[in-house]
mmCIF file of C-alpha atoms in Angstrom:
data_model
loop_
_atom_site.group_PDB
_atom_site.id
_atom_site.type_symbol
_atom_site.label_atom_id
_atom_site.label_comp_id
_atom_site.label_asym_id
_atom_site.label_seq_id
_atom_site.Cartn_x
_atom_site.Cartn_y
_atom_site.Cartn_z
ATOM 1 C CA UNK A 16 13.453 14.434 -29.004
ATOM 2 C CA UNK A 17 12.904 17.464 -27.662
ATOM 3 C CA UNK A 18 11.300 16.741 -23.887
ATOM 4 C CA UNK A 19 8.799 19.096 -22.336
ATOM 5 C CA UNK A 20 10.101 21.665 -20.222
ATOM 6 C CA UNK A 21 9.525 20.011 -16.290
ATOM 7 C CA UNK A 22 8.318 22.759 -13.163
ATOM 8 C CA UNK A 23 8.799 21.645 -9.053
ATOM 9 C CA UNK A 24 5.509 22.562 -7.878
ATOM 10 C CA UNK A 25 4.273 21.424 -4.082
ATOM 11 C CA UNK A 26 0.873 20.181 -2.943
ATOM 12 C CA UNK A 27 -1.108 21.159 0.175
ATOM 13 C CA UNK A 28 -3.322 18.579 1.695
ATOM 14 C CA UNK A 29 -5.448 18.449 4.816
ATOM 15 C CA UNK A 30 -2.667 16.921 6.687
ATOM 16 C CA UNK A 31 -3.305 16.325 10.247
ATOM 17 C CA UNK A 32 -0.524 13.824 12.352
ATOM 18 C CA UNK A 33 0.306 12.485 15.500
ATOM 19 C CA UNK A 34 2.459 13.554 17.799
ATOM 20 C CA UNK A 35 3.572 11.392 20.419
ATOM 21 C CA UNK A 36 2.587 7.861 18.569
ATOM 22 C CA UNK A 37 3.377 5.579 21.501
ATOM 23 C CA UNK A 38 1.661 7.693 23.801
ATOM 24 C CA UNK A 39 -1.007 7.638 21.207
ATOM 25 C CA UNK A 40 -1.016 4.190 21.676
ATOM 26 C CA UNK A 41 -1.238 3.344 25.414
ATOM 27 C CA UNK A 42 -3.961 5.877 25.536
ATOM 28 C CA UNK A 43 -5.807 4.319 22.731
ATOM 29 C CA UNK A 44 -5.636 0.391 24.025
ATOM 30 C CA UNK A 45 -6.258 1.564 27.746
ATOM 31 C CA UNK A 46 -9.440 2.587 26.965
ATOM 32 C CA UNK A 47 -10.668 -0.912 25.558
ATOM 33 C CA UNK A 48 -9.857 -2.046 29.288
ATOM 34 C CA UNK A 49 -7.970 -5.435 27.785
ATOM 35 C CA UNK A 50 -6.801 -5.948 31.503
ATOM 36 C CA UNK A 51 -10.403 -7.293 31.672
ATOM 37 C CA UNK A 52 -10.232 -10.196 29.110
ATOM 38 C CA UNK A 53 -6.122 -10.548 28.982
ATOM 39 C CA UNK A 54 -4.470 -12.314 32.154
ATOM 40 C CA UNK A 55 -1.045 -12.334 33.336
ATOM 41 C CA UNK A 56 0.944 -14.936 31.854
ATOM 42 C CA UNK A 57 -1.703 -15.573 28.538
ATOM 43 C CA UNK A 58 -0.095 -15.374 25.275
ATOM 44 C CA UNK A 59 -1.048 -12.280 22.576
ATOM 45 C CA UNK A 60 -0.144 -12.534 18.751
ATOM 46 C CA UNK A 61 0.109 -9.287 17.448
ATOM 47 C CA UNK A 62 0.077 -8.913 13.692
ATOM 48 C CA UNK A 63 2.675 -7.402 11.670
ATOM 49 C CA UNK A 64 2.087 -6.383 7.476
ATOM 50 C CA UNK A 65 3.427 -6.123 4.563
ATOM 51 C CA UNK A 66 2.739 -2.335 4.006
ATOM 52 C CA UNK A 67 5.189 0.067 4.034
ATOM 53 C CA UNK A 68 3.393 1.846 6.737
ATOM 54 C CA UNK A 69 4.454 4.820 8.343
ATOM 55 C CA UNK A 70 6.260 4.418 12.002
ATOM 56 C CA UNK A 71 5.251 1.107 12.132
ATOM 57 C CA UNK A 72 7.949 -0.462 13.993
ATOM 58 C CA UNK A 73 6.692 2.699 16.544
ATOM 59 C CA UNK A 74 3.408 1.599 16.780
ATOM 60 C CA UNK A 75 4.511 -2.120 17.025
ATOM 61 C CA UNK A 76 6.241 -2.080 19.556
ATOM 62 C CA UNK A 77 4.039 0.179 21.595
ATOM 63 C CA UNK A 78 0.930 -2.405 21.319
ATOM 64 C CA UNK A 79 4.016 -4.731 22.598
ATOM 65 C CA UNK A 80 4.642 -2.534 25.778
ATOM 66 C CA UNK A 81 1.245 -1.904 26.552
ATOM 67 C CA UNK A 82 0.493 -6.356 26.770
ATOM 68 C CA UNK A 83 3.142 -6.341 28.876
ATOM 69 C CA UNK A 84 1.815 -4.243 31.647
ATOM 70 C CA UNK A 85 -1.084 -6.508 31.421
ATOM 71 C CA UNK A 86 1.605 -9.122 32.565
ATOM 72 C CA UNK A 87 0.852 -10.679 29.801
ATOM 73 C CA UNK A 88 3.499 -12.107 26.751
ATOM 74 C CA UNK A 89 3.604 -10.721 23.155
ATOM 75 C CA UNK A 90 4.303 -12.092 20.104
ATOM 76 C CA UNK A 91 4.904 -10.986 16.448
ATOM 77 C CA UNK A 92 3.010 -12.786 13.927
ATOM 78 C CA UNK A 93 4.220 -11.745 10.344
ATOM 79 C CA UNK A 94 0.224 -11.345 8.318
ATOM 80 C CA UNK A 95 0.745 -10.851 4.873
ATOM 81 C CA UNK A 96 -0.786 -13.612 2.291
ATOM 82 C CA UNK A 97 1.606 -15.106 0.131
ATOM 83 C CA UNK A 98 3.856 -12.288 0.404
ATOM 84 C CA UNK A 99 7.857 -12.720 1.111
ATOM 85 C CA UNK A 100 7.433 -15.924 -1.725
ATOM 86 C CA UNK A 101 5.094 -17.516 0.912
ATOM 87 C CA UNK A 102 7.679 -18.417 2.768
ATOM 88 C CA UNK A 103 7.887 -18.004 6.473
ATOM 89 C CA UNK A 104 11.950 -16.897 6.399
ATOM 90 C CA UNK A 105 11.220 -14.604 3.376
ATOM 91 C CA UNK A 106 7.652 -12.916 5.649
ATOM 92 C CA UNK A 107 9.742 -12.565 8.458
ATOM 93 C CA UNK A 108 12.850 -10.424 6.449
ATOM 94 C CA UNK A 109 9.761 -8.698 5.368
ATOM 95 C CA UNK A 110 8.491 -7.480 8.947
ATOM 96 C CA UNK A 111 11.967 -7.191 9.864
ATOM 97 C CA UNK A 112 13.046 -5.268 6.845
ATOM 98 C CA UNK A 113 10.537 -2.411 8.683
ATOM 99 C CA UNK A 114 12.468 -2.402 11.924
ATOM 100 C CA UNK A 115 10.543 -4.474 13.840
ATOM 101 C CA UNK A 116 12.543 -7.167 15.163
ATOM 102 C CA UNK A 117 12.459 -8.866 18.521
ATOM 103 C CA UNK A 118 15.686 -6.918 19.871
ATOM 104 C CA UNK A 119 13.124 -3.184 18.839
ATOM 105 C CA UNK A 120 9.694 -4.264 20.306
ATOM 106 C CA UNK A 121 11.061 -7.140 23.207
ATOM 107 C CA UNK A 122 9.310 -9.776 21.494
ATOM 108 C CA UNK A 123 9.777 -13.123 19.506
ATOM 109 C CA UNK A 124 8.481 -13.248 15.727
ATOM 110 C CA UNK A 125 7.245 -16.608 15.296
ATOM 111 C CA UNK A 126 6.969 -16.822 11.473
ATOM 112 C CA UNK A 127 5.391 -19.836 9.644
ATOM 113 C CA UNK A 128 2.608 -21.185 6.917
ATOM 114 C CA UNK A 129 1.015 -23.127 8.769
ATOM 115 C CA UNK A 130 -3.032 -22.777 8.834
ATOM 116 C CA UNK A 131 -5.701 -23.945 10.882
ATOM 117 C CA UNK A 132 -9.043 -24.313 9.022
ATOM 118 C CA UNK A 133 -11.142 -23.275 11.772
ATOM 119 C CA UNK A 134 -14.321 -22.758 10.129
ATOM 120 C CA UNK A 135 -16.694 -22.613 6.787
ATOM 121 C CA UNK A 136 -18.767 -19.900 5.325
ATOM 122 C CA UNK A 137 -22.281 -20.017 4.376
ATOM 123 C CA UNK A 138 -20.753 -20.089 0.599
ATOM 124 C CA UNK A 139 -18.779 -23.629 2.314
ATOM 125 C CA UNK A 140 -15.429 -21.589 2.184
ATOM 126 C CA UNK A 141 -12.886 -23.070 4.252
ATOM 127 C CA UNK A 142 -11.688 -19.878 6.671
ATOM 128 C CA UNK A 143 -7.687 -20.812 7.354
ATOM 129 C CA UNK A 144 -6.408 -19.195 10.766
ATOM 130 C CA UNK A 145 -2.076 -18.494 11.402
ATOM 131 C CA UNK A 146 -1.408 -21.610 13.371
ATOM 132 C CA UNK A 147 0.697 -18.885 16.101
ATOM 133 C CA UNK A 148 -1.734 -16.811 16.158
ATOM 134 C CA UNK A 149 -5.037 -19.476 16.584
ATOM 135 C CA UNK A 150 -2.739 -21.321 19.114
ATOM 136 C CA UNK A 151 -2.728 -17.627 21.027
ATOM 137 C CA UNK A 152 -4.780 -16.836 23.724
ATOM 138 C CA UNK A 153 -5.726 -13.892 21.762
ATOM 139 C CA UNK A 154 -5.212 -12.125 18.659
ATOM 140 C CA UNK A 155 -4.750 -8.316 18.887
ATOM 141 C CA UNK A 156 -4.952 -6.930 14.883
ATOM 142 C CA UNK A 157 -3.059 -3.532 14.046
ATOM 143 C CA UNK A 158 -3.946 -2.848 9.968
ATOM 144 C CA UNK A 159 -3.991 0.380 8.433
ATOM 145 C CA UNK A 160 -7.106 1.335 6.727
ATOM 146 C CA UNK A 161 -7.197 2.517 3.526
ATOM 147 C CA UNK A 162 -9.113 2.054 0.191
ATOM 148 C CA UNK A 163 -8.522 -0.960 -1.314
ATOM 149 C CA UNK A 164 -6.540 -0.914 -5.241
ATOM 150 C CA UNK A 165 -9.408 -3.148 -6.817
ATOM 151 C CA UNK A 166 -12.261 -3.628 -4.474
ATOM 152 C CA UNK A 167 -15.280 -1.060 -3.503
ATOM 153 C CA UNK A 168 -17.603 -0.629 -0.753
ATOM 154 C CA UNK A 169 -17.991 0.064 2.851
ATOM 155 C CA UNK A 170 -14.969 -1.949 3.804
ATOM 156 C CA UNK A 171 -11.921 -1.959 1.941
ATOM 157 C CA UNK A 172 -8.341 -2.517 2.976
ATOM 158 C CA UNK A 173 -7.954 -2.343 7.251
ATOM 159 C CA UNK A 174 -8.895 -5.095 9.893
ATOM 160 C CA UNK A 175 -11.060 -7.636 8.349
ATOM 161 C CA UNK A 176 -8.726 -7.635 5.164
ATOM 162 C CA UNK A 177 -5.756 -8.577 7.892
ATOM 163 C CA UNK A 178 -7.899 -11.007 9.311
ATOM 164 C CA UNK A 179 -8.608 -12.354 6.030
ATOM 165 C CA UNK A 180 -6.040 -12.050 3.788
ATOM 166 C CA UNK A 181 -3.179 -11.282 6.058
ATOM 167 C CA UNK A 182 -3.596 -13.817 8.623
ATOM 168 C CA UNK A 183 -5.399 -16.389 6.084
ATOM 169 C CA UNK A 184 -1.814 -16.926 5.114
ATOM 170 C CA UNK A 185 -0.859 -18.029 1.339
ATOM 171 C CA UNK A 186 -3.060 -20.993 1.673
ATOM 172 C CA UNK A 187 -6.564 -18.793 2.678
ATOM 173 C CA UNK A 188 -5.425 -15.522 0.724
ATOM 174 C CA UNK A 189 -5.544 -18.055 -2.427
ATOM 175 C CA UNK A 190 -8.756 -19.110 -1.612
ATOM 176 C CA UNK A 191 -10.370 -16.032 -0.732
ATOM 177 C CA UNK A 192 -9.348 -14.330 -3.786
ATOM 178 C CA UNK A 193 -10.567 -17.291 -6.190
ATOM 179 C CA UNK A 194 -13.985 -16.758 -4.123
ATOM 180 C CA UNK A 195 -14.365 -12.894 -4.561
ATOM 181 C CA UNK A 196 -14.557 -13.642 -8.798
ATOM 182 C CA UNK A 197 -17.917 -15.584 -8.159
ATOM 183 C CA UNK A 198 -19.311 -13.574 -4.987
ATOM 184 C CA UNK A 199 -18.381 -9.993 -3.899
ATOM 185 C CA UNK A 200 -15.687 -8.542 -2.139
ATOM 186 C CA UNK A 201 -18.159 -7.258 0.839
ATOM 187 C CA UNK A 202 -19.904 -11.183 0.773
ATOM 188 C CA UNK A 203 -16.267 -12.952 1.400
ATOM 189 C CA UNK A 204 -14.598 -10.343 3.418
ATOM 190 C CA UNK A 205 -17.874 -10.105 6.100
ATOM 191 C CA UNK A 206 -18.646 -14.024 6.093
ATOM 192 C CA UNK A 207 -15.255 -14.656 6.748
ATOM 193 C CA UNK A 208 -14.595 -12.391 9.542
ATOM 194 C CA UNK A 209 -17.586 -13.073 11.903
ATOM 195 C CA UNK A 210 -15.846 -16.857 11.434
ATOM 196 C CA UNK A 211 -12.565 -15.169 12.661
ATOM 197 C CA UNK A 212 -13.875 -12.726 15.678
ATOM 198 C CA UNK A 213 -16.362 -15.558 16.405
ATOM 199 C CA UNK A 214 -13.957 -18.765 16.791
ATOM 200 C CA UNK A 215 -10.028 -17.198 16.879
ATOM 201 C CA UNK A 216 -9.588 -14.978 19.613
ATOM 202 C CA UNK A 217 -9.506 -11.694 18.771
ATOM 203 C CA UNK A 218 -9.445 -9.404 22.017
ATOM 204 C CA UNK A 219 -8.781 -5.953 20.383
ATOM 205 C CA UNK A 220 -8.166 -3.928 16.709
ATOM 206 C CA UNK A 221 -5.964 -1.038 16.324
ATOM 207 C CA UNK A 222 -6.079 0.717 13.318
ATOM 208 C CA UNK A 223 -4.086 3.318 11.562
ATOM 209 C CA UNK A 224 -4.985 6.320 8.795
ATOM 210 C CA UNK A 225 -2.207 7.650 7.282
ATOM 211 C CA UNK A 226 -2.527 11.320 5.927
ATOM 212 C CA UNK A 227 -1.640 12.629 2.015
ATOM 213 C CA UNK A 228 2.527 13.474 3.312
ATOM 214 C CA UNK A 229 2.416 9.831 4.234
ATOM 215 C CA UNK A 230 2.130 10.552 8.058
ATOM 216 C CA UNK A 231 0.746 8.789 10.722
ATOM 217 C CA UNK A 232 -3.016 10.888 10.805
ATOM 218 C CA UNK A 233 -4.898 8.583 13.273
ATOM 219 C CA UNK A 234 -4.725 5.670 15.854
ATOM 220 C CA UNK A 235 -7.837 4.172 17.019
ATOM 221 C CA UNK A 236 -8.090 0.828 19.150
ATOM 222 C CA UNK A 237 -11.411 -1.016 17.688
ATOM 223 C CA UNK A 238 -12.944 -3.624 20.337
ATOM 224 C CA UNK A 239 -14.001 -6.879 17.865
ATOM 225 C CA UNK A 240 -17.549 -6.214 17.787
ATOM 226 C CA UNK A 241 -16.798 -2.784 16.553
ATOM 227 C CA UNK A 242 -14.985 -4.008 14.094
ATOM 228 C CA UNK A 243 -17.312 -3.140 11.163
ATOM 229 C CA UNK A 244 -19.052 -0.167 12.225
ATOM 230 C CA UNK A 245 -16.029 1.396 13.313
ATOM 231 C CA UNK A 246 -13.899 0.374 9.923
ATOM 232 C CA UNK A 247 -16.882 1.591 7.530
ATOM 233 C CA UNK A 248 -16.082 5.378 9.526
ATOM 234 C CA UNK A 249 -12.331 5.257 9.163
ATOM 235 C CA UNK A 250 -12.565 4.703 5.866
ATOM 236 C CA UNK A 251 -14.498 7.514 5.047
ATOM 237 C CA UNK A 252 -11.703 9.098 6.621
ATOM 238 C CA UNK A 253 -9.065 7.916 4.725
ATOM 239 C CA UNK A 254 -10.414 8.664 1.691
ATOM 240 C CA UNK A 255 -10.286 11.737 2.709
ATOM 241 C CA UNK A 256 -6.611 12.404 3.171
ATOM 242 C CA UNK A 257 -5.269 10.159 0.908
ATOM 243 C CA UNK A 258 -2.860 11.414 -0.916
ATOM 244 C CA UNK A 259 -3.630 12.228 -5.154
ATOM 245 C CA UNK A 260 -1.974 13.670 -8.195
ATOM 246 C CA UNK A 261 -1.974 17.310 -9.181
ATOM 247 C CA UNK A 262 -4.221 16.478 -12.100
ATOM 248 C CA UNK A 263 -7.059 14.134 -13.505
ATOM 249 C CA UNK A 264 -5.666 13.945 -17.054
ATOM 250 C CA UNK A 265 -2.068 13.023 -18.006
ATOM 251 C CA UNK A 266 -0.794 11.696 -21.285
ATOM 252 C CA UNK A 267 2.418 10.011 -18.653
ATOM 253 C CA UNK A 268 3.023 9.464 -15.650
ATOM 254 C CA UNK A 269 6.407 8.624 -14.836
ATOM 255 C CA UNK A 270 7.094 6.977 -11.595
ATOM 256 C CA UNK A 271 10.183 6.293 -9.382
ATOM 257 C CA UNK A 272 9.182 3.253 -8.235
ATOM 258 C CA UNK A 273 6.343 1.175 -7.282
ATOM 259 C CA UNK A 274 6.459 -2.407 -4.768
ATOM 260 C CA UNK A 275 4.407 -3.835 -2.048
ATOM 261 C CA UNK A 276 5.013 -1.352 0.903
ATOM 262 C CA UNK A 277 3.797 1.404 -1.453
ATOM 263 C CA UNK A 278 0.763 -0.288 -2.711
ATOM 264 C CA UNK A 279 -0.752 -3.679 -2.414
ATOM 265 C CA UNK A 280 -0.769 -3.326 -6.684
ATOM 266 C CA UNK A 281 2.470 -1.890 -6.149
ATOM 267 C CA UNK A 282 1.301 1.355 -7.068
ATOM 268 C CA UNK A 283 -1.982 2.710 -6.225
ATOM 269 C CA UNK A 284 -4.827 2.271 -8.109
ATOM 270 C CA UNK A 285 -6.807 4.931 -5.866
ATOM 271 C CA UNK A 286 -3.805 7.655 -6.958
ATOM 272 C CA UNK A 287 -2.930 6.548 -10.668
ATOM 273 C CA UNK A 288 -6.641 5.708 -11.346
ATOM 274 C CA UNK A 289 -7.131 2.190 -13.365
ATOM 275 C CA UNK A 290 -8.943 0.401 -9.901
ATOM 276 C CA UNK A 291 -11.537 -1.037 -12.447
ATOM 277 C CA UNK A 292 -9.202 -1.245 -15.308
ATOM 278 C CA UNK A 293 -5.712 -2.232 -16.234
ATOM 279 C CA UNK A 294 -5.102 -0.081 -19.003
ATOM 280 C CA UNK A 295 -7.102 2.328 -19.312
ATOM 281 C CA UNK A 296 -9.831 4.916 -16.894
ATOM 282 C CA UNK A 297 -12.944 4.225 -16.788
ATOM 283 C CA UNK A 298 -16.355 6.571 -15.689
ATOM 284 C CA UNK A 299 -15.247 5.553 -11.855
ATOM 285 C CA UNK A 300 -12.115 6.763 -11.543
ATOM 286 C CA UNK A 301 -11.479 9.675 -11.050
ATOM 287 C CA UNK A 302 -8.112 9.714 -13.067
ATOM 288 C CA UNK A 303 -7.130 9.126 -16.114
ATOM 289 C CA UNK A 304 -3.973 8.148 -17.368
ATOM 290 C CA UNK A 305 -3.109 7.602 -20.602
ATOM 291 C CA UNK A 306 0.625 5.892 -20.521
ATOM 292 C CA UNK A 307 3.022 4.425 -17.264
ATOM 293 C CA UNK A 308 6.083 4.275 -16.846
ATOM 294 C CA UNK A 309 7.882 2.971 -14.357
ATOM 295 C CA UNK A 310 11.324 3.458 -13.460
ATOM 296 C CA UNK A 311 12.506 1.375 -10.934
ATOM 297 C CA UNK A 312 11.182 -1.062 -7.644
ATOM 298 C CA UNK A 313 11.623 -0.064 -4.183
ATOM 299 C CA UNK A 314 14.038 -1.519 -1.942
ATOM 300 C CA UNK A 315 11.805 -2.996 0.327
ATOM 301 C CA UNK A 316 10.026 -5.019 -2.120
ATOM 302 C CA UNK A 317 12.546 -7.472 -2.485
ATOM 303 C CA UNK A 318 11.950 -8.215 -5.966
ATOM 304 C CA UNK A 319 8.107 -8.226 -6.174
ATOM 305 C CA UNK A 320 7.283 -6.201 -8.950
ATOM 306 C CA UNK A 321 3.270 -7.148 -8.591
ATOM 307 C CA UNK A 322 1.714 -4.374 -10.436
ATOM 308 C CA UNK A 323 4.222 -3.521 -13.190
ATOM 309 C CA UNK A 324 1.788 -5.144 -15.780
ATOM 310 C CA UNK A 325 -0.450 -2.036 -15.350
ATOM 311 C CA UNK A 326 2.654 0.333 -16.814
ATOM 312 C CA UNK A 327 2.776 0.262 -20.505
ATOM 313 C CA UNK A 328 6.664 0.816 -20.158
ATOM 314 C CA UNK A 329 9.467 0.058 -18.127
ATOM 315 C CA UNK A 330 13.422 0.296 -18.784
ATOM 316 C CA UNK A 331 15.536 -2.900 -18.379
ATOM 317 C CA UNK A 332 17.228 -2.304 -15.287
ATOM 318 C CA UNK A 333 13.584 -2.884 -13.499
ATOM 319 C CA UNK A 334 12.794 -5.792 -15.502
ATOM 320 C CA UNK A 335 16.201 -7.344 -14.404
ATOM 321 C CA UNK A 336 15.359 -6.517 -10.910
ATOM 322 C CA UNK A 337 12.560 -8.683 -10.836
ATOM 323 C CA UNK A 338 12.262 -12.072 -9.209
ATOM 324 C CA UNK A 339 9.992 -13.401 -11.043
ATOM 325 C CA UNK A 340 9.274 -16.475 -9.100
ATOM 326 C CA UNK A 341 8.480 -14.120 -6.175
ATOM 327 C CA UNK A 342 6.190 -11.600 -8.351
ATOM 328 C CA UNK A 343 4.111 -14.697 -9.553
ATOM 329 C CA UNK A 344 3.016 -16.921 -6.439
ATOM 330 C CA UNK A 345 1.751 -13.366 -5.445
ATOM 331 C CA UNK A 346 -0.015 -12.049 -8.520
ATOM 332 C CA UNK A 347 -1.366 -15.837 -9.176
ATOM 333 C CA UNK A 348 -2.290 -15.667 -5.545
ATOM 334 C CA UNK A 349 -4.234 -12.451 -5.792
ATOM 335 C CA UNK A 350 -6.118 -13.490 -8.964
ATOM 336 C CA UNK A 351 -4.441 -10.844 -10.852
ATOM 337 C CA UNK A 352 -1.782 -12.696 -13.598
ATOM 338 C CA UNK A 353 -1.516 -9.596 -15.407
ATOM 339 C CA UNK A 354 0.585 -7.503 -13.008
ATOM 340 C CA UNK A 355 2.914 -9.673 -12.961
ATOM 341 C CA UNK A 356 3.361 -9.007 -17.151
ATOM 342 C CA UNK A 357 6.014 -7.022 -18.331
ATOM 343 C CA UNK A 358 5.616 -4.429 -20.000
ATOM 344 C CA UNK A 359 7.752 -2.694 -23.348
ATOM 345 C CA UNK A 360 11.149 -1.654 -21.899
ATOM 346 C CA UNK A 361 14.807 -0.496 -23.224
ATOM 347 C CA UNK A 362 18.112 -0.036 -22.052
ATOM 348 C CA UNK A 363 17.764 3.804 -21.023
ATOM 349 C CA UNK A 364 14.692 6.165 -19.751
ATOM 350 C CA UNK A 365 15.410 8.586 -22.509
ATOM 351 C CA UNK A 366 14.714 5.500 -25.097
ATOM 352 C CA UNK A 367 11.517 5.300 -23.403
ATOM 353 C CA UNK A 368 9.987 8.295 -23.283
ATOM 354 C CA UNK A 369 11.325 8.071 -26.834
ATOM 355 C CA UNK A 370 8.374 5.677 -28.078
ATOM 356 C CA UNK A 371 6.321 6.709 -24.752
ATOM 357 C CA UNK A 372 5.390 10.275 -25.666
ATOM 358 C CA UNK A 373 4.059 9.080 -29.320
ATOM 359 C CA UNK A 374 1.602 7.445 -27.834
ATOM 360 C CA UNK A 375 -0.331 9.822 -25.399
ATOM 361 C CA UNK A 376 -1.829 11.911 -27.972
ATOM 362 C CA UNK A 377 -1.395 14.552 -30.563
ATOM 363 C CA UNK A 378 0.439 17.293 -28.729
ATOM 364 C CA UNK A 379 3.605 16.968 -29.665
ATOM 365 C CA UNK A 380 6.829 16.043 -27.062
ATOM 366 C CA UNK A 381 7.019 19.664 -25.455
ATOM 367 C CA UNK A 382 3.986 20.534 -24.981
ATOM 368 C CA UNK A 383 2.751 16.947 -23.205
ATOM 369 C CA UNK A 384 0.915 16.656 -20.167
ATOM 370 C CA UNK A 385 3.763 14.902 -17.983
ATOM 371 C CA UNK A 386 3.570 14.171 -14.354
ATOM 372 C CA UNK A 387 6.995 12.607 -12.518
ATOM 373 C CA UNK A 388 6.355 10.818 -9.118
ATOM 374 C CA UNK A 389 8.576 9.161 -6.293
ATOM 375 C CA UNK A 390 5.891 6.737 -5.686
ATOM 376 C CA UNK A 391 2.142 7.159 -5.119
ATOM 377 C CA UNK A 392 2.688 7.400 -1.316
ATOM 378 C CA UNK A 393 4.565 10.248 -1.746
ATOM 379 C CA UNK A 394 2.782 13.217 -4.214
ATOM 380 C CA UNK A 395 3.352 16.579 -2.151
ATOM 381 C CA UNK A 396 5.823 17.764 -4.064
ATOM 382 C CA UNK A 397 6.342 16.305 -8.285
ATOM 383 C CA UNK A 398 7.310 17.241 -11.038
ATOM 384 C CA UNK A 399 5.235 18.871 -13.639
ATOM 385 C CA UNK A 400 5.226 19.660 -17.515
ATOM 386 C CA UNK A 401 5.064 23.018 -18.301
ATOM 387 C CA UNK A 402 1.634 22.400 -20.570
ATOM 388 C CA UNK A 403 0.041 22.393 -16.566
ATOM 389 C CA UNK A 404 1.879 25.539 -15.968
ATOM 390 C CA UNK A 405 -2.010 27.822 -16.296
ATOM 391 C CA UNK A 406 -3.752 25.469 -14.281
ATOM 392 C CA UNK A 407 -1.316 25.674 -11.573
ATOM 393 C CA UNK A 408 -1.632 29.769 -11.858
ATOM 394 C CA UNK A 409 -5.219 29.235 -11.176
ATOM 395 C CA UNK A 410 -5.018 26.575 -8.086
ATOM 396 C CA UNK A 411 -4.396 27.758 -4.411
ATOM 397 C CA UNK A 412 -3.428 24.648 -3.262
ATOM 398 C CA UNK A 413 -0.653 24.183 -5.684
ATOM 399 C CA UNK A 414 3.025 25.974 -5.425
ATOM 400 C CA UNK A 415 5.467 26.267 -7.912
ATOM 401 C CA UNK A 416 8.816 25.690 -6.033
ATOM 402 C CA UNK A 417 11.027 25.934 -9.169
ATOM 403 C CA UNK A 418 11.456 25.830 -13.059
ATOM 404 C CA UNK A 419 10.664 25.304 -16.252
ATOM 405 C CA UNK A 420 13.392 23.806 -16.308
ATOM 406 C CA UNK A 421 15.291 20.452 -19.092
ATOM 407 C CA UNK A 422 14.110 16.959 -17.685
ATOM 408 C CA UNK A 423 17.951 15.885 -16.072
ATOM 409 C CA UNK A 424 19.550 13.161 -16.902
ATOM 410 C CA UNK A 425 22.212 11.114 -16.421
ATOM 411 C CA UNK A 426 25.311 9.793 -18.841
ATOM 412 C CA UNK A 427 23.557 6.821 -19.505
ATOM 413 C CA UNK A 428 20.488 8.369 -20.488
ATOM 414 C CA UNK A 429 18.363 7.771 -17.288
ATOM 415 C CA UNK A 430 16.327 10.529 -15.411
ATOM 416 C CA UNK A 431 17.050 11.607 -11.653
ATOM 417 C CA UNK A 432 14.875 10.669 -9.449
ATOM 418 C CA UNK A 433 12.254 13.552 -8.478
ATOM 419 C CA UNK A 434 14.030 12.960 -5.222
ATOM 420 C CA UNK A 435 17.601 13.789 -6.866
ATOM 421 C CA UNK A 436 16.393 16.319 -8.653
ATOM 422 C CA UNK A 437 18.571 19.620 -7.815
ATOM 423 C CA UNK A 438 16.368 22.969 -7.125
ATOM 424 C CA UNK A 439 17.677 25.588 -9.592
ATOM 425 C CA UNK A 440 18.916 23.793 -12.180
#
């Protein structure tokens, strides 16, 4: 088969970023005057999630340092629902993999899957809360605010979800995801958050918003009574700054890697579409992608291939790298069993392309609309097929860096990753 020739392009996004992260964390937390609530010697649990948040180790360390400045005793709690195989060791390993270690942060990591049932919601749902966090004098919730990959509302993924799913651990995440099948996401997240804010010693939140270049764009300390209103504001900002594909009509999207560190769904459905249906765009999606080819999993996802089932195609080496137990636990807990399904796969990328390209429409393979990205978090530089050339020339937010060039394969017939593609070939 003759494949389309590819151009490397750069996208220009609005990209504010925080220059001095420790100083910004300190000034934000200082603005809440936490010393009026946190007394010397009291314990403060600080949450650390499973997402690949930019500068997260630096942010957590700066939070620890602020708590220490109040002469309190901070410790870190992995807050990630069922991730890490639903085990204390797995969850501790994830945060340490992000550089959040006891040596670096100067705070103990207390990892457990044990929860305390602190309340029942008006819907009769038990409210689970991490036991170590519940036993602390105070809890400081740290998390990224961004559009959720499966739910839509004024509040999606952020501080409230961290209290709901993250600190609910496996037991809480499982029951909440089941409840969301009967009630709206907004109803459940609000009901659980009300209970947690009332009964679990939440002293503050530290919200993180990233830009389209996977950089820290904004850090905001939030008082507990302002969690709901502030998170609504931050979600609007996060949507403005989020990454996107350069074109909204795609025949074949090639993704080098997916993983839980990239998105809860492995690949961000806000970027690829498919937020409302696994294998097609709906009229609610901004992007329409006909076929997806996933080439691999990130190292940081540790075999968790949740989201692979959203793709139509993959390769055998990706299938072999899947930890089926971890993937299944996470997908079933999230009420999304199809996310763990295995796509059509072949030994080499060439074979995948040969099978996938004819399924994208009437266009011959050289004329297919193909986009090749590293991950859905990293779309500042991408490869696009020559079919987009006329559109690129009419856009002032896109710059051609190189090409058009033939697709680059190794001796085994596998594509070079976007980050490995040499310029000028």
